[in-house]
Amino acid sequence: CKMMVKITELSNQKNKNKFNLFVDGQFYAGILKETAVANNFFVGKEIEQNRLNQILLESETKQAFCKASDYLVSRIHTKQELKQKLTKKGFSCAAVKNAINKLEEYGYIDDTQFAKLFAETHKSLSKRMLINKLISKGILKQTALDIAEYLDINQIQTATKVAEKYLKGKDV
């Protein structure tokens, strides 16, 4: 026995791209107009409860994905930073998880790449400070340690090259 529900009202929101969806006389959710049209929602339509929830999750995931993409335009973010921002905006855990997974799939989020770029642009930080900052941004401890170690080796190699160049031709 599948539980069926009935759409009893679709009304405009202040946001011109969304409707208020009422099911069985009760406010159910705000949905994108695009979602309502794509799924042929109309007053009086009966739909299976599980299918309605699935449609709403897909719509919310799309909205979370778009919001996260907006954040990524300004700068690269870690997975944790995006999760926090999206959750703060009121997206459900499931929608946030789906959006983050999709962004990772597309290669828009890469915590290791973030850590490398962050380390490169914060060379003045001590090794310990760098590791702590990376961890606070959601980078795994081992990744932070690896990046800091890699930078240490690079700095030693660079310093050695500079010293060799300076000493070349000098009588030591």
XYZ file of N, CA and C in Angstrom, residues 2-166:
495
model
N 0.829 2.001 -1.077
C 1.625 3.216 -1.195
C 0.807 4.390 -0.703
N 1.440 5.209 0.132
C 0.730 6.359 0.681
C 0.696 7.479 -0.353
N -0.508 7.877 -0.708
C -0.691 8.943 -1.685
C -1.050 10.234 -0.951
N -0.556 11.339 -1.480
C -0.886 12.656 -0.942
C -1.421 13.503 -2.094
N -2.116 14.579 -1.737
C -2.741 15.423 -2.755
C -2.219 16.852 -2.648
N -1.828 17.418 -3.778
C -1.400 18.813 -3.821
C -2.665 19.661 -3.724
N -2.729 20.498 -2.663
C -3.940 21.287 -2.447
C -3.744 22.770 -2.764
N -2.466 23.206 -2.875
C -2.232 24.611 -3.227
C -0.792 24.799 -3.690
N -0.622 25.665 -4.678
C 0.685 26.130 -5.132
C 0.581 27.653 -5.168
N 1.347 28.328 -4.333
C 1.276 29.795 -4.323
C 2.663 30.394 -4.492
N 2.695 31.599 -5.048
C 3.968 32.276 -5.290
C 4.647 32.664 -3.979
N 5.972 32.628 -4.013
C 6.777 33.137 -2.903
C 7.302 34.509 -3.303
N 7.909 35.221 -2.356
C 8.568 36.485 -2.683
C 9.659 36.222 -3.721
N 10.374 35.114 -3.538
C 11.366 34.678 -4.517
C 10.587 34.232 -5.752
N 10.728 34.958 -6.827
C 9.917 34.708 -8.028
C 10.173 33.353 -8.685
N 11.234 32.673 -8.279
C 11.563 31.370 -8.869
C 10.984 30.205 -8.072
N 10.227 30.511 -6.998
C 9.742 29.435 -6.137
C 8.244 29.532 -5.850
N 7.683 28.370 -5.548
C 6.302 28.234 -5.102
C 6.287 27.717 -3.670
N 5.208 28.014 -2.955
C 4.902 27.320 -1.707
C 4.036 26.133 -2.102
N 4.420 24.959 -1.651
C 3.680 23.735 -1.967
C 2.893 23.309 -0.738
N 1.583 23.173 -0.921
C 0.719 22.696 0.148
C 0.218 21.307 -0.227
N 0.330 20.393 0.714
C -0.100 19.012 0.505
C -1.109 18.669 1.587
N -2.256 18.149 1.158
C -3.337 17.781 2.079
C -3.681 18.946 3.025
N -3.701 20.163 2.473
C -4.107 21.345 3.228
C -3.033 21.956 4.115
N -1.837 21.364 4.148
C -0.753 21.850 5.011
C 0.428 22.311 4.167
N 1.104 23.393 4.620
C 2.325 23.807 3.927
C 3.309 22.646 3.995
N 3.898 22.316 2.865
C 4.804 21.168 2.807
C 6.247 21.598 2.570
N 6.450 22.500 1.584
C 7.819 22.931 1.262
C 7.785 24.062 0.255
N 8.904 24.748 0.172
C 9.099 25.698 -0.911
C 9.797 24.939 -2.031
N 9.304 25.088 -3.252
C 9.927 24.365 -4.372
C 10.208 25.315 -5.525
N 11.187 24.967 -6.316
C 11.491 25.739 -7.513
C 10.330 25.600 -8.493
N 9.987 26.682 -9.149
C 8.923 26.615 -10.161
C 9.304 25.616 -11.239
N 10.594 25.611 -11.567
C 11.116 24.673 -12.574
C 10.801 23.223 -12.183
N 10.929 22.913 -10.892
C 10.638 21.558 -10.400
C 9.148 21.259 -10.522
N 8.328 22.245 -10.157
C 6.876 22.053 -10.237
C 6.442 21.800 -11.673
N 6.991 22.564 -12.601
C 6.628 22.410 -14.022
C 7.149 21.079 -14.563
N 8.412 20.774 -14.268
C 9.027 19.548 -14.782
C 8.293 18.293 -14.304
N 7.691 18.376 -13.110
C 6.989 17.214 -12.549
C 5.474 17.326 -12.662
N 5.020 18.304 -13.462
C 3.599 18.478 -13.735
C 2.768 18.591 -12.462
N 3.235 19.415 -11.522
C 2.492 19.642 -10.292
C 1.329 20.587 -10.585
N 0.173 20.246 -10.053
C -1.000 21.111 -10.152
C -1.921 20.796 -8.979
N -2.762 21.755 -8.642
C -3.702 21.563 -7.547
C -4.620 20.402 -7.906
N -4.738 19.465 -6.978
C -5.583 18.294 -7.202
C -4.775 17.054 -7.593
N -3.522 17.238 -7.973
C -2.703 16.079 -8.372
C -2.400 15.218 -7.148
N -2.549 13.917 -7.353
C -2.182 12.966 -6.307
C -0.837 12.363 -6.678
N 0.001 12.235 -5.671
C 1.355 11.724 -5.898
C 1.756 10.870 -4.698
N 2.566 9.885 -4.954
C 3.050 9.023 -3.880
C 3.979 9.829 -2.972
N 3.793 9.682 -1.666
C 4.576 10.427 -0.663
C 6.090 10.281 -0.893
N 6.556 9.051 -1.092
C 7.999 8.817 -1.286
C 8.512 9.511 -2.543
N 7.726 9.483 -3.606
C 8.127 10.130 -4.862
C 8.212 11.647 -4.676
N 7.252 12.205 -3.953
C 7.260 13.643 -3.679
C 8.519 14.023 -2.893
N 8.849 13.233 -1.872
C 10.055 13.508 -1.080
C 11.316 13.420 -1.934
N 11.338 12.450 -2.833
C 12.489 12.282 -3.732
C 12.632 13.503 -4.654
N 11.527 13.957 -5.202
C 11.530 15.134 -6.094
C 12.015 16.365 -5.337
N 11.527 16.545 -4.110
C 11.916 17.704 -3.312
C 13.392 17.650 -2.937
N 13.916 16.453 -2.646
C 15.340 16.313 -2.328
C 16.193 16.652 -3.548
N 15.766 16.186 -4.722
C 16.499 16.496 -5.957
C 16.510 18.005 -6.199
N 15.386 18.647 -5.966
C 15.280 20.093 -6.150
C 16.168 20.839 -5.156
N 16.128 20.408 -3.904
C 16.944 21.052 -2.873
C 18.432 20.827 -3.135
N 18.779 19.642 -3.620
C 20.174 19.342 -3.960
C 20.649 20.275 -5.064
N 19.792 20.487 -6.055
C 20.133 21.393 -7.156
C 20.376 22.813 -6.631
N 19.518 23.266 -5.709
C 19.674 24.593 -5.120
C 20.971 24.685 -4.299
N 21.269 23.639 -3.529
C 22.492 23.614 -2.715
C 23.722 23.610 -3.621
N 23.654 22.861 -4.713
C 24.749 22.800 -5.673
C 25.009 24.191 -6.268
N 23.944 24.883 -6.644
C 24.074 26.233 -7.213
C 24.663 27.204 -6.197
N 24.209 27.125 -4.951
C 24.711 28.014 -3.903
C 26.197 27.736 -3.658
N 26.563 26.468 -3.592
C 27.970 26.097 -3.379
C 28.827 26.577 -4.556
N 28.295 26.473 -5.755
C 29.007 26.950 -6.945
C 29.253 28.451 -6.848
N 28.261 29.181 -6.340
C 28.428 30.622 -6.132
C 29.585 30.895 -5.174
N 29.662 30.114 -4.098
C 30.760 30.285 -3.134
C 32.112 30.002 -3.796
N 32.138 28.987 -4.653
C 33.406 28.580 -5.277
C 33.898 29.566 -6.332
N 33.011 30.428 -6.813
C 33.416 31.436 -7.794
C 34.393 32.422 -7.150
N 34.134 32.772 -5.889
C 34.977 33.766 -5.219
C 36.318 33.205 -4.768
N 36.346 31.945 -4.306
C 37.599 31.311 -3.899
C 37.383 29.817 -3.714
N 38.488 29.090 -3.691
C 38.425 27.651 -3.460
C 38.058 27.412 -1.986
N 37.247 26.398 -1.730
C 36.813 26.062 -0.375
C 37.092 24.587 -0.103
N 37.178 24.245 1.182
C 37.252 22.835 1.563
C 35.838 22.275 1.634
N 35.765 20.977 1.671
C 34.476 20.302 1.820
C 33.777 20.768 3.093
N 34.533 20.828 4.186
C 33.953 21.231 5.477
C 33.419 22.660 5.426
N 34.155 23.570 4.812
C 33.693 24.956 4.721
C 32.370 25.041 3.969
N 32.281 24.315 2.856
C 31.039 24.336 2.072
C 29.884 23.706 2.844
N 30.156 22.593 3.523
C 29.112 21.946 4.325
C 28.567 22.926 5.360
N 29.474 23.631 6.041
C 29.048 24.579 7.072
C 28.216 25.711 6.471
N 28.673 26.264 5.354
C 27.953 27.376 4.731
C 26.567 26.950 4.248
N 26.480 25.779 3.623
C 25.196 25.300 3.102
C 24.232 24.952 4.239
N 24.753 24.348 5.280
C 23.924 24.004 6.438
C 23.398 25.276 7.090
N 24.266 26.284 7.190
C 23.868 27.575 7.769
C 22.776 28.238 6.930
N 22.773 27.980 5.616
C 21.745 28.532 4.721
C 20.421 27.777 4.837
N 20.422 26.666 5.598
C 19.173 25.953 5.844
C 18.936 24.729 4.977
N 19.930 24.306 4.215
C 19.757 23.099 3.403
C 19.833 21.862 4.297
N 19.065 20.823 3.937
C 19.062 19.586 4.716
C 20.398 18.868 4.566
N 20.698 18.010 5.526
C 21.948 17.245 5.499
C 22.053 16.424 4.213
N 20.945 15.802 3.810
C 20.952 14.969 2.603
C 21.252 15.803 1.356
N 20.648 16.984 1.244
C 20.876 17.844 0.079
C 22.318 18.343 0.055
N 22.840 18.705 1.223
C 24.231 19.169 1.320
C 25.178 18.057 0.896
N 24.935 16.860 1.420
C 25.793 15.701 1.096
C 25.757 15.431 -0.410
N 24.573 15.430 -0.993
C 24.440 15.172 -2.436
C 25.150 16.238 -3.261
N 24.978 17.504 -2.874
C 25.599 18.606 -3.610
C 27.130 18.519 -3.516
N 27.637 18.246 -2.325
C 29.094 18.134 -2.112
C 29.645 16.973 -2.937
N 28.940 15.848 -2.934
C 29.389 14.686 -3.715
C 29.465 15.025 -5.206
N 28.455 15.725 -5.695
C 28.415 16.115 -7.104
C 29.571 17.071 -7.428
N 29.830 18.035 -6.539
C 30.935 18.976 -6.739
C 32.281 18.254 -6.748
N 32.418 17.252 -5.885
C 33.664 16.449 -5.863
C 33.802 15.651 -7.155
N 32.677 15.060 -7.576
C 32.650 14.287 -8.823
C 33.134 15.129 -10.003
N 32.694 16.367 -10.053
C 33.059 17.279 -11.143
C 34.456 17.872 -10.962
N 35.071 17.626 -9.807
C 36.410 18.139 -9.551
C 36.439 19.583 -9.069
N 35.294 20.090 -8.609
C 35.229 21.466 -8.122
C 35.728 21.602 -6.684
N 35.727 20.509 -5.945
C 36.262 20.523 -4.582
C 37.343 19.456 -4.506
N 38.477 19.848 -3.989
C 39.588 18.919 -3.809
C 40.378 19.426 -2.606
N 40.179 18.780 -1.461
C 40.808 19.239 -0.227
C 42.334 19.212 -0.292
N 42.892 18.237 -0.987
C 44.352 18.169 -1.113
C 44.860 19.353 -1.925
N 44.173 19.664 -3.011
C 44.553 20.822 -3.833
C 44.410 22.109 -3.024
N 43.327 22.218 -2.260
C 43.130 23.377 -1.399
C 44.312 23.516 -0.444
N 44.695 22.401 0.202
C 45.788 22.429 1.181
C 47.093 22.883 0.536
N 47.370 22.393 -0.661
C 48.601 22.793 -1.366
C 48.592 24.292 -1.664
N 47.476 24.782 -2.211
C 47.378 26.206 -2.538
C 47.450 27.075 -1.284
N 46.774 26.640 -0.245
C 46.782 27.392 1.008
C 48.208 27.466 1.560
N 48.901 26.334 1.548
C 50.274 26.278 2.066
C 51.199 27.178 1.237
N 51.023 27.152 -0.078
C 51.864 27.973 -0.961
C 51.661 29.469 -0.699
N 50.438 29.849 -0.383
C 50.153 31.271 -0.182
C 50.347 31.723 1.271
N 50.662 30.780 2.143
C 50.884 31.110 3.560
C 52.247 30.584 4.009
N 53.254 30.821 3.199
C 54.598 30.305 3.480
C 55.203 30.898 4.748
N 54.723 32.054 5.155
C 55.296 32.704 6.339
C 54.865 32.022 7.646
N 53.860 31.173 7.575
C 53.401 30.472 8.780
C 54.414 29.408 9.191
N 54.504 29.184 10.483
C 55.352 28.083 10.960
C 54.686 26.767 10.528
N 55.463 25.720 10.550
C 54.941 24.410 10.157
C 53.749 24.019 11.034
N 53.892 24.215 12.334
C 52.823 23.853 13.273
C 51.567 24.691 13.019
N 51.762 26.006 12.805
C 50.636 26.912 12.556
C 49.928 26.521 11.255
N 50.703 26.208 10.226
C 50.130 25.787 8.945
C 49.275 24.536 9.125
N 49.814 23.557 9.806
C 49.085 22.297 10.037
C 47.789 22.574 10.797
N 47.858 23.390 11.849
C 46.654 23.706 12.641
C 45.612 24.438 11.810
N 46.049 25.383 10.992
C 45.095 26.128 10.142
C 44.420 25.192 9.143
N 45.203 24.312 8.525
C 44.636 23.369 7.551
C 43.616 22.451 8.223
N 43.967 21.943 9.384
C 43.056 21.048 10.108
C 41.776 21.800 10.482
N 41.911 23.066 10.896
C 40.721 23.844 11.274
C 39.812 24.108 10.077
N 40.359 24.035 8.869
C 39.556 24.234 7.664
C 38.975 22.922 7.139
N 39.217 21.822 7.871
C 38.622 20.544 7.497
C 39.546 19.614 6.739
N 40.818 19.972 6.637
C 41.777 19.090 5.958
C 42.159 17.970 6.929
N 42.229 16.749 6.424
C 42.614 15.620 7.265
C 44.012 15.850 7.819
N 44.230 15.407 9.064
C 45.512 15.636 9.738
C 46.677 15.093 8.918
N 46.534 13.895 8.387
C 47.633 13.285 7.631
C 47.947 14.095 6.372
N 46.914 14.591 5.705
C 47.118 15.420 4.507
C 47.851 16.700 4.887
N 47.442 17.325 6.001
C 48.096 18.554 6.465
C 49.566 18.294 6.782
N 49.841 17.172 7.440
C 51.232 16.815 7.768
C 52.046 16.588 6.498
N 51.445 15.883 5.538
C 52.142 15.607 4.266
C 52.474 16.891 3.516
N 51.507 17.804 3.456
C 51.705 19.082 2.752
C 52.808 19.885 3.439
N 52.767 19.962 4.761
C 53.779 20.718 5.511
C 55.166 20.111 5.302
N 55.233 18.793 5.286
C 56.513 18.102 5.065
C 57.022 18.388 3.656
N 56.143 18.332 2.687
C 56.501 18.614 1.293
C 57.054 20.034 1.171
N 56.403 20.987 1.818
C 56.870 22.381 1.777
C 58.235 22.524 2.425
N 58.429 21.816 3.546
C 59.734 21.840 4.219
C 60.845 21.382 3.279
N 60.604 20.262 2.601
C 61.601 19.707 1.668
C 61.861 20.704 0.545
N 60.800 21.291 -0.004
C 60.942 22.292 -1.075
C 61.744 23.494 -0.615
N 61.477 23.958 0.608
C 62.197 25.125 1.129
C 63.681 24.805 1.312
N 63.968 23.604 1.775
C 65.371 23.194 1.946
C 66.055 23.125 0.585
N 65.370 22.528 -0.414
C 65.945 22.433 -1.761
C 66.183 23.824 -2.352
N 65.217 24.714 -2.189
C 65.352 26.080 -2.714
C 66.507 26.798 -2.029
N 66.589 26.682 -0.717
C 67.669 27.328 0.035
C 69.031 26.770 -0.391
N 69.095 25.471 -0.608
C 70.347 24.835 -1.044
C 70.759 25.365 -2.412
N 69.815 25.465 -3.343
C 70.113 25.985 -4.688
C 70.607 27.426 -4.621
N 69.958 28.249 -3.807
C 70.358 29.652 -3.656
C 71.775 29.731 -3.081
N 72.042 28.905 -2.065
C 73.371 28.897 -1.445
C 74.433 28.435 -2.442
N 74.123 27.380 -3.206
C 75.075 26.873 -4.199
C 75.368 27.930 -5.253
N 74.336 28.613 -5.697
C 74.508 29.666 -6.715
C 75.370 30.811 -6.148
N 75.127 31.157 -4.902
C 75.877 32.241 -4.262
C 77.345 31.869 -4.102
